[in-house]
């Protein structure tokens, strides 16, 4: 279980531009839950992911996994048990390395390389099978450099790389936002399948309200560092994109929420 406990996050502290985003913020994510997170720009969605991953410091509170604090762990230590896929398809992969080299590096995550070769040619057949499962015809391009692939292909491989080793959490940071609609649909279908097959605990930030409704078993809406909507199970299933849009409009107009 992941817990954000009594989080305070202040940007530009002590300056004229000081902004207090989170104040006494709490969130609990049970094991195996797939959460979709929506909200306007500046609502705190990506900051929350960065706090979980240790990418930004906090001014108060704690981050715990199964009751044990990980707040003092740097981000690279947390990534031993977390996978993250970013909005930009060029992040999370090395463009000047081949797919075989990228997959070998991902396959070794959390382990020491020592003085042996990082490239694991013996695993090539396994990587081909993993790539074949994506259904994008990438299994015959192991020796193609990542930078030569399309954005959608790179994002699919990044998703595969992020989930190649055993994980506690999968963090999806608007991972379809930079893709065309057709490719975004493919990536979302892959996401749903991988999360289900690997029984991952996942948190997905998205601006696509339909994806937020269709995927996952819990939905959060954030505004100014607060959770203003939290629905799971049947309540989530009964929520429509129109319901979310009405709440968005209500918040933007400054109207009181029900």
Coordinates of N, CA and C in Angstrom, one line a residue, residues 68-254:
X68 N 6.2 1.7 5.7 CA 7.6 2.0 5.8 C 7.9 3.3 5.0
X69 N 8.5 4.3 5.7 CA 8.8 5.6 5.0 C 9.9 5.4 3.9
X70 N 9.6 6.0 2.8 CA 10.6 6.0 1.7 C 11.0 7.4 1.4
X71 N 10.6 8.3 2.3 CA 10.9 9.8 2.0 C 12.3 10.1 1.9
X72 N 13.2 9.4 2.6 CA 14.6 9.7 2.5 C 15.3 9.0 1.3
X73 N 14.6 8.2 0.6 CA 15.2 7.5 -0.5 C 15.3 8.4 -1.7
X74 N 16.4 8.6 -2.4 CA 16.5 9.4 -3.6 C 15.7 8.7 -4.7
X75 N 15.4 9.5 -5.8 CA 14.5 8.9 -6.8 C 15.1 7.7 -7.5
X76 N 16.4 7.6 -7.7 CA 16.9 6.4 -8.4 C 16.8 5.2 -7.5
X77 N 16.7 5.3 -6.2 CA 16.5 4.2 -5.4 C 15.0 3.7 -5.4
X78 N 14.1 4.7 -5.5 CA 12.7 4.4 -5.6 C 12.4 3.7 -6.9
X79 N 13.1 4.0 -8.0 CA 12.8 3.5 -9.3 C 13.1 2.0 -9.4
X80 N 13.8 1.5 -8.3 CA 14.1 0.0 -8.3 C 12.8 -0.8 -8.2
X81 N 11.7 -0.1 -7.6 CA 10.5 -0.8 -7.5 C 9.3 0.0 -8.1
X82 N 9.6 1.0 -8.8 CA 8.6 1.8 -9.5 C 9.0 1.9 -11.0
X83 N 8.0 1.9 -11.8 CA 8.2 2.2 -13.2 C 7.4 3.5 -13.6
X84 N 8.0 4.3 -14.5 CA 7.4 5.5 -14.8 C 7.5 5.7 -16.3
X85 N 6.3 6.1 -16.9 CA 6.3 6.4 -18.3 C 5.8 7.9 -18.4
X86 N 6.6 8.7 -19.2 CA 6.4 10.1 -19.2 C 5.6 10.5 -20.5
X87 N 5.2 11.8 -20.5 CA 4.4 12.3 -21.6 C 5.2 12.4 -22.9
X88 N 6.5 12.7 -22.7 CA 7.4 12.8 -23.9 C 7.9 11.5 -24.3
X89 N 7.6 10.9 -25.5 CA 8.0 9.6 -25.9 C 9.6 9.5 -25.9
X90 N 10.3 10.6 -25.9 CA 11.7 10.5 -26.0 C 12.4 10.3 -24.6
X91 N 11.5 10.5 -23.5 CA 12.0 10.2 -22.2 C 11.8 8.8 -21.8
X92 N 12.7 8.3 -21.0 CA 12.6 6.9 -20.5 C 13.3 5.9 -21.4
X93 N 13.8 6.4 -22.6 CA 14.6 5.5 -23.4 C 15.8 6.3 -23.9
X94 N 16.8 5.6 -24.4 CA 18.0 6.2 -24.9 C 18.0 6.2 -26.5
X95 N 17.8 7.3 -27.1 CA 17.6 7.4 -28.6 C 18.8 6.8 -29.4
X96 N 20.0 6.9 -28.9 CA 21.2 6.5 -29.6 C 21.6 5.1 -29.4
X97 N 20.8 4.4 -28.6 CA 21.0 2.9 -28.4 C 19.9 2.2 -29.1
X98 N 20.2 0.9 -29.5 CA 19.2 0.1 -30.2 C 18.1 -0.4 -29.2
X99 N 17.1 -0.9 -29.7 CA 16.1 -1.5 -28.8 C 16.6 -2.6 -28.0
X100 N 17.5 -3.4 -28.6 CA 18.1 -4.5 -27.8 C 18.9 -3.9 -26.6
X101 N 19.6 -2.9 -26.8 CA 20.4 -2.3 -25.8 C 19.5 -1.6 -24.7
X102 N 18.5 -0.9 -25.2 CA 17.5 -0.3 -24.2 C 16.8 -1.4 -23.4
X103 N 16.4 -2.5 -24.0 CA 15.7 -3.5 -23.3 C 16.6 -4.2 -22.3
X104 N 17.9 -4.4 -22.7 CA 18.9 -5.0 -21.8 C 19.1 -4.2 -20.6
X105 N 19.2 -2.9 -20.7 CA 19.3 -2.0 -19.6 C 18.1 -2.0 -18.7
X106 N 16.9 -2.0 -19.3 CA 15.7 -2.1 -18.5 C 15.6 -3.4 -17.7
X107 N 16.0 -4.5 -18.4 CA 16.0 -5.8 -17.8 C 16.9 -6.0 -16.6
X108 N 17.9 -5.1 -16.5 CA 18.9 -5.2 -15.4 C 18.6 -4.2 -14.3
X109 N 17.4 -3.5 -14.4 CA 17.1 -2.4 -13.5 C 17.1 -3.0 -12.0
X110 N 17.8 -2.2 -11.1 CA 17.8 -2.6 -9.7 C 18.9 -3.6 -9.4
X111 N 19.6 -4.0 -10.4 CA 20.8 -4.9 -10.2 C 22.1 -4.3 -10.6
X112 N 23.1 -4.8 -10.0 CA 24.5 -4.2 -10.3 C 25.0 -4.7 -11.7
X113 N 25.5 -3.9 -12.5 CA 26.1 -4.3 -13.7 C 27.5 -4.9 -13.6
X114 N 28.2 -4.4 -12.5 CA 29.6 -4.9 -12.3 C 30.5 -4.5 -13.5
X115 N 31.3 -5.5 -13.9 CA 32.2 -5.2 -15.0 C 31.8 -6.1 -16.2
X116 N 30.7 -6.7 -16.2 CA 30.2 -7.5 -17.3 C 29.5 -6.6 -18.3
X117 N 29.3 -7.2 -19.5 CA 28.7 -6.4 -20.6 C 27.2 -6.2 -20.2
X118 N 26.7 -5.0 -20.4 CA 25.3 -4.7 -20.2 C 24.4 -5.4 -21.2
X119 N 24.9 -5.6 -22.4 CA 24.1 -6.1 -23.5 C 23.9 -7.6 -23.3
X120 N 22.6 -8.0 -23.1 CA 22.3 -9.4 -22.8 C 21.7 -10.1 -24.1
X121 N 22.6 -10.6 -25.0 CA 22.2 -11.2 -26.2 C 21.4 -12.5 -26.0
X122 N 21.7 -13.1 -24.9 CA 21.0 -14.4 -24.6 C 19.6 -14.2 -24.4
X123 N 19.2 -13.0 -24.1 CA 17.8 -12.7 -23.8 C 17.0 -12.1 -25.0
X124 N 17.7 -12.1 -26.2 CA 17.2 -11.5 -27.4 C 15.8 -12.2 -27.8
X125 N 15.8 -13.5 -27.7 CA 14.5 -14.2 -28.1 C 13.4 -13.8 -27.1
X126 N 13.7 -13.6 -25.8 CA 12.7 -13.1 -24.9 C 12.2 -11.7 -25.2
X127 N 13.1 -10.9 -25.6 CA 12.8 -9.5 -25.9 C 11.9 -9.5 -27.2
X128 N 12.2 -10.3 -28.1 CA 11.4 -10.4 -29.3 C 10.0 -10.8 -29.0
X129 N 9.8 -11.8 -28.1 CA 8.5 -12.2 -27.7 C 7.7 -11.1 -27.0
X130 N 8.4 -10.3 -26.1 CA 7.8 -9.2 -25.5 C 7.4 -8.1 -26.5
X131 N 8.2 -7.8 -27.4 CA 7.9 -6.9 -28.5 C 6.7 -7.4 -29.3
X132 N 6.7 -8.6 -29.6 CA 5.6 -9.2 -30.4 C 4.3 -9.0 -29.7
X133 N 4.3 -9.1 -28.4 CA 3.1 -9.0 -27.7 C 2.5 -7.6 -27.8
X134 N 3.3 -6.6 -28.2 CA 2.8 -5.2 -28.4 C 1.9 -5.1 -29.7
X135 N 2.1 -6.0 -30.6 CA 1.3 -6.0 -31.8 C 1.7 -4.9 -32.8
X136 N 2.9 -4.4 -32.7 CA 3.3 -3.2 -33.6 C 4.4 -3.6 -34.6
X137 N 4.7 -4.9 -34.7 CA 5.7 -5.3 -35.6 C 7.1 -4.9 -35.3
X138 N 7.4 -4.7 -34.0 CA 8.7 -4.3 -33.6 C 9.6 -5.4 -33.3
X139 N 9.1 -6.7 -33.3 CA 10.0 -7.8 -32.9 C 11.2 -8.0 -33.8
X140 N 11.1 -7.5 -35.1 CA 12.2 -7.7 -36.0 C 13.1 -6.4 -36.1
X141 N 12.9 -5.5 -35.1 CA 13.7 -4.3 -35.2 C 14.6 -4.1 -33.9
X142 N 15.0 -5.3 -33.4 CA 15.8 -5.2 -32.2 C 17.1 -4.4 -32.3
X143 N 17.6 -4.3 -33.6 CA 18.9 -3.6 -33.8 C 18.7 -2.2 -34.3
X144 N 17.4 -1.8 -34.3 CA 17.1 -0.4 -34.8 C 17.3 0.5 -33.6
X145 N 17.8 1.7 -33.8 CA 18.0 2.7 -32.7 C 16.7 3.2 -32.3
X146 N 16.5 3.5 -31.0 CA 15.2 4.0 -30.5 C 14.8 5.3 -31.2
X147 N 15.8 6.1 -31.5 CA 15.5 7.4 -32.1 C 14.9 7.4 -33.4
X148 N 15.0 6.2 -34.1 CA 14.5 6.0 -35.4 C 13.0 5.6 -35.4
X149 N 12.5 5.3 -34.2 CA 11.1 4.8 -34.1 C 10.1 6.0 -34.1
X150 N 8.9 5.8 -34.4 CA 7.9 6.8 -34.2 C 7.6 7.0 -32.7
X151 N 6.9 8.2 -32.4 CA 6.6 8.5 -31.1 C 5.8 7.4 -30.4
X152 N 4.8 6.9 -31.1 CA 4.0 5.8 -30.6 C 4.7 4.5 -30.3
X153 N 5.6 4.2 -31.2 CA 6.4 3.0 -31.1 C 7.3 3.1 -29.8
X154 N 7.9 4.3 -29.7 CA 8.8 4.5 -28.6 C 8.1 4.5 -27.3
X155 N 6.9 5.0 -27.3 CA 6.1 5.0 -26.0 C 5.7 3.6 -25.7
X156 N 5.4 2.8 -26.7 CA 5.0 1.4 -26.4 C 6.2 0.6 -25.8
X157 N 7.4 0.9 -26.4 CA 8.6 0.2 -25.8 C 8.9 0.8 -24.4
X158 N 8.7 2.1 -24.2 CA 9.0 2.7 -22.9 C 8.0 2.0 -21.9
X159 N 6.8 1.7 -22.2 CA 5.9 1.1 -21.3 C 6.3 -0.3 -21.0
X160 N 6.8 -1.0 -22.1 CA 7.3 -2.4 -21.9 C 8.6 -2.4 -21.0
X161 N 9.5 -1.4 -21.2 CA 10.7 -1.3 -20.4 C 10.4 -1.0 -18.9
X162 N 9.4 -0.1 -18.7 CA 9.0 0.3 -17.4 C 8.5 -0.8 -16.5
X163 N 7.9 -1.8 -17.2 CA 7.2 -2.9 -16.5 C 8.0 -4.3 -16.7
X164 N 9.2 -4.2 -17.1 CA 9.9 -5.5 -17.4 C 10.4 -6.2 -16.2
X165 N 10.7 -5.5 -15.1 CA 11.2 -6.1 -13.9 C 10.0 -6.0 -12.9
X166 N 10.1 -6.8 -11.8 CA 9.0 -6.8 -10.8 C 8.8 -5.4 -10.2
X167 N 7.6 -4.9 -10.1 CA 7.3 -3.6 -9.7 C 6.3 -3.6 -8.5
X168 N 6.4 -2.5 -7.7 CA 5.3 -2.2 -6.8 C 4.3 -1.3 -7.4
X169 N 4.8 -0.3 -8.2 CA 3.9 0.8 -8.7 C 4.3 1.1 -10.1
X170 N 3.3 1.4 -10.9 CA 3.5 2.0 -12.2 C 2.9 3.4 -12.3
X171 N 3.8 4.3 -12.7 CA 3.4 5.8 -12.7 C 3.3 6.2 -14.1
X172 N 2.1 6.7 -14.6 CA 1.9 7.0 -15.9 C 1.6 8.5 -16.0
X173 N 2.5 9.3 -16.5 CA 2.4 10.8 -16.4 C 2.0 11.3 -17.8
X174 N 0.7 11.3 -18.0 CA 0.1 11.8 -19.3 C 0.8 11.1 -20.5
X175 N 0.9 9.8 -20.4 CA 1.7 9.1 -21.4 C 1.1 9.0 -22.8
X176 N -0.1 9.5 -23.0 CA -0.7 9.5 -24.3 C -0.8 10.9 -24.9
X177 N -0.5 11.9 -24.1 CA -0.8 13.3 -24.4 C -0.1 13.7 -25.7
X178 N 1.1 13.2 -26.0 CA 1.8 13.7 -27.2 C 1.6 12.8 -28.4
X179 N 0.6 11.9 -28.3 CA 0.4 11.0 -29.4 C -0.9 11.3 -30.2
X180 N -0.9 10.9 -31.5 CA -2.1 11.1 -32.3 C -3.2 10.2 -31.7
X181 N -4.5 10.5 -32.0 CA -5.6 9.8 -31.4 C -5.5 8.3 -31.6
X182 N -5.2 7.8 -32.8 CA -5.1 6.4 -33.1 C -4.1 5.7 -32.3
X183 N -2.9 6.3 -32.3 CA -1.8 5.7 -31.5 C -2.1 5.8 -30.0
X184 N -2.7 6.8 -29.5 CA -3.0 6.9 -28.1 C -4.0 5.8 -27.7
X185 N -4.9 5.4 -28.6 CA -5.8 4.3 -28.3 C -5.0 3.0 -28.1
X186 N -4.1 2.8 -29.0 CA -3.2 1.6 -29.0 C -2.5 1.5 -27.7
X187 N -1.9 2.6 -27.3 CA -1.1 2.7 -26.1 C -1.9 2.5 -24.8
X188 N -3.2 3.0 -24.8 CA -4.0 2.8 -23.7 C -4.5 1.4 -23.6
X189 N -4.8 0.7 -24.7 CA -5.1 -0.7 -24.7 C -4.0 -1.5 -24.1
X190 N -2.8 -1.2 -24.6 CA -1.6 -1.9 -24.1 C -1.4 -1.7 -22.6
X191 N -1.7 -0.4 -22.1 CA -1.6 -0.1 -20.7 C -2.5 -0.9 -19.9
X192 N -3.8 -0.9 -20.3 CA -4.8 -1.7 -19.6 C -4.5 -3.1 -19.5
X193 N -4.0 -3.7 -20.6 CA -3.6 -5.1 -20.6 C -2.5 -5.4 -19.7
X194 N -1.4 -4.6 -19.8 CA -0.2 -4.8 -18.9 C -0.5 -4.7 -17.5
X195 N -1.3 -3.7 -17.1 CA -1.6 -3.5 -15.7 C -2.4 -4.6 -15.2
X196 N -3.4 -5.1 -16.0 CA -4.2 -6.3 -15.6 C -3.4 -7.6 -15.5
X197 N -2.6 -7.8 -16.5 CA -1.8 -9.1 -16.6 C -0.8 -9.2 -15.4
X198 N -0.2 -8.0 -15.2 CA 0.9 -8.0 -14.2 C 0.4 -7.7 -12.8
X199 N -0.9 -7.4 -12.7 CA -1.6 -7.1 -11.4 C -0.8 -5.9 -10.7
X200 N -0.6 -4.8 -11.5 CA 0.2 -3.7 -10.9 C -0.7 -2.7 -10.2
X201 N -0.1 -2.0 -9.3 CA -0.7 -0.8 -8.7 C -0.3 0.3 -9.5
X202 N -1.3 1.0 -10.1 CA -1.0 2.1 -11.1 C -1.7 3.4 -10.8
X203 N -1.0 4.5 -11.1 CA -1.5 5.8 -11.0 C -1.3 6.5 -12.3
X204 N -2.4 6.9 -13.0 CA -2.3 7.5 -14.3 C -2.9 8.9 -14.3
X205 N -2.0 9.8 -14.6 CA -2.5 11.2 -14.8 C -2.9 11.4 -16.3
X206 N -4.0 11.9 -16.6 CA -4.5 12.1 -18.0 C -5.4 13.3 -18.1
X207 N -5.3 13.9 -19.3 CA -6.3 15.0 -19.6 C -7.5 14.5 -20.4
X208 N -7.4 13.2 -20.8 CA -8.4 12.6 -21.5 C -9.5 12.0 -20.6
X209 N -10.6 12.7 -20.5 CA -11.7 12.3 -19.6 C -12.3 10.9 -19.9
X210 N -12.3 10.6 -21.2 CA -12.8 9.2 -21.5 C -11.9 8.1 -21.0
X211 N -10.6 8.3 -21.2 CA -9.6 7.4 -20.7 C -9.8 7.2 -19.2
X212 N -9.9 8.4 -18.5 CA -10.1 8.4 -17.1 C -11.3 7.5 -16.6
X213 N -12.3 7.6 -17.4 CA -13.5 6.8 -17.1 C -13.4 5.4 -17.4
X214 N -12.8 5.1 -18.6 CA -12.8 3.7 -19.1 C -11.7 2.8 -18.5
X215 N -10.7 3.5 -18.0 CA -9.6 2.7 -17.5 C -9.4 2.9 -15.9
X216 N -9.0 1.8 -15.3 CA -8.8 1.9 -13.8 C -10.1 1.6 -13.1
X217 N -9.9 1.5 -11.7 CA -11.1 1.2 -10.9 C -11.3 2.3 -9.9
X218 N -10.6 3.4 -10.0 CA -10.8 4.5 -9.1 C -10.4 5.8 -9.9
X219 N -11.2 6.9 -9.7 CA -10.9 8.1 -10.3 C -10.8 9.2 -9.3
X220 N -9.8 10.1 -9.5 CA -9.6 11.3 -8.6 C -9.6 12.5 -9.5
X221 N -10.2 13.6 -9.1 CA -10.1 14.9 -9.7 C -9.4 15.8 -8.7
X222 N -8.4 16.5 -9.1 CA -7.7 17.4 -8.2 C -7.9 18.9 -8.6
X223 N -7.8 19.7 -7.7 CA -7.9 21.2 -7.9 C -7.1 21.9 -6.8
X224 N -6.1 22.7 -7.2 CA -5.4 23.5 -6.2 C -4.8 22.6 -5.1
X225 N -4.3 21.5 -5.4 CA -3.6 20.6 -4.4 C -4.6 19.8 -3.5
X226 N -5.9 19.8 -3.9 CA -6.8 19.0 -3.1 C -7.6 18.0 -4.0
X227 N -8.0 16.9 -3.4 CA -8.9 16.0 -4.1 C -10.3 16.4 -4.0
X228 N -10.9 16.8 -5.1 CA -12.3 17.3 -5.1 C -13.3 16.2 -5.5
X229 N -12.8 15.1 -6.0 CA -13.7 14.0 -6.4 C -12.9 12.7 -6.3
X230 N -13.5 11.7 -5.6 CA -12.8 10.4 -5.4 C -13.9 9.3 -5.5
X231 N -13.9 8.6 -6.6 CA -14.9 7.6 -6.8 C -14.3 6.3 -7.2
X232 N -14.8 5.2 -6.7 CA -14.3 3.9 -7.1 C -15.4 2.9 -7.3
X233 N -15.1 1.8 -7.9 CA -16.1 0.7 -8.1 C -17.3 1.2 -8.8
X234 N -18.5 0.9 -8.3 CA -19.8 1.2 -9.0 C -19.9 2.7 -9.1
X235 N -19.5 3.5 -8.2 CA -19.6 4.9 -8.3 C -18.8 5.5 -9.5
X236 N -17.6 4.9 -9.7 CA -16.8 5.3 -10.8 C -17.5 4.9 -12.1
X237 N -18.0 3.6 -12.1 CA -18.6 3.1 -13.3 C -19.8 3.9 -13.7
X238 N -20.5 4.5 -12.8 CA -21.7 5.3 -13.0 C -21.3 6.8 -13.4
X239 N -20.0 7.1 -13.4 CA -19.6 8.5 -13.8 C -19.3 8.6 -15.3
X240 N -19.7 9.7 -15.9 CA -19.5 9.9 -17.3 C -18.5 11.0 -17.5
X241 N -18.0 11.1 -18.7 CA -17.1 12.3 -19.1 C -17.9 13.6 -18.9
X242 N -19.2 13.6 -19.2 CA -20.0 14.8 -19.0 C -20.0 15.2 -17.5
X243 N -20.1 14.2 -16.6 CA -20.1 14.5 -15.2 C -18.8 15.2 -14.8
X244 N -17.7 14.7 -15.3 CA -16.4 15.3 -15.0 C -16.3 16.7 -15.6
X245 N -16.8 16.9 -16.8 CA -16.7 18.2 -17.4 C -17.5 19.2 -16.7
X246 N -18.7 18.8 -16.2 CA -19.5 19.7 -15.4 C -18.8 20.2 -14.1
X247 N -18.1 19.2 -13.5 CA -17.3 19.6 -12.3 C -16.2 20.5 -12.6
X248 N -15.5 20.2 -13.7 CA -14.4 21.1 -14.2 C -15.0 22.5 -14.3
X249 N -16.1 22.7 -15.0 CA -16.7 24.0 -15.2 C -17.1 24.6 -13.9
X250 N -17.6 23.8 -13.0 CA -18.0 24.4 -11.7 C -16.8 24.9 -11.0
X251 N -15.7 24.2 -11.0 CA -14.5 24.7 -10.3 C -14.0 25.9 -11.0
X252 N -13.9 25.9 -12.3 CA -13.3 27.1 -13.0 C -14.2 28.3 -12.8
X253 N -15.5 28.2 -12.6 CA -16.4 29.3 -12.4 C -16.4 29.7 -10.9
X254 N -15.7 29.0 -10.1 CA -15.7 29.3 -8.6 C -16.9 29.0 -7.9

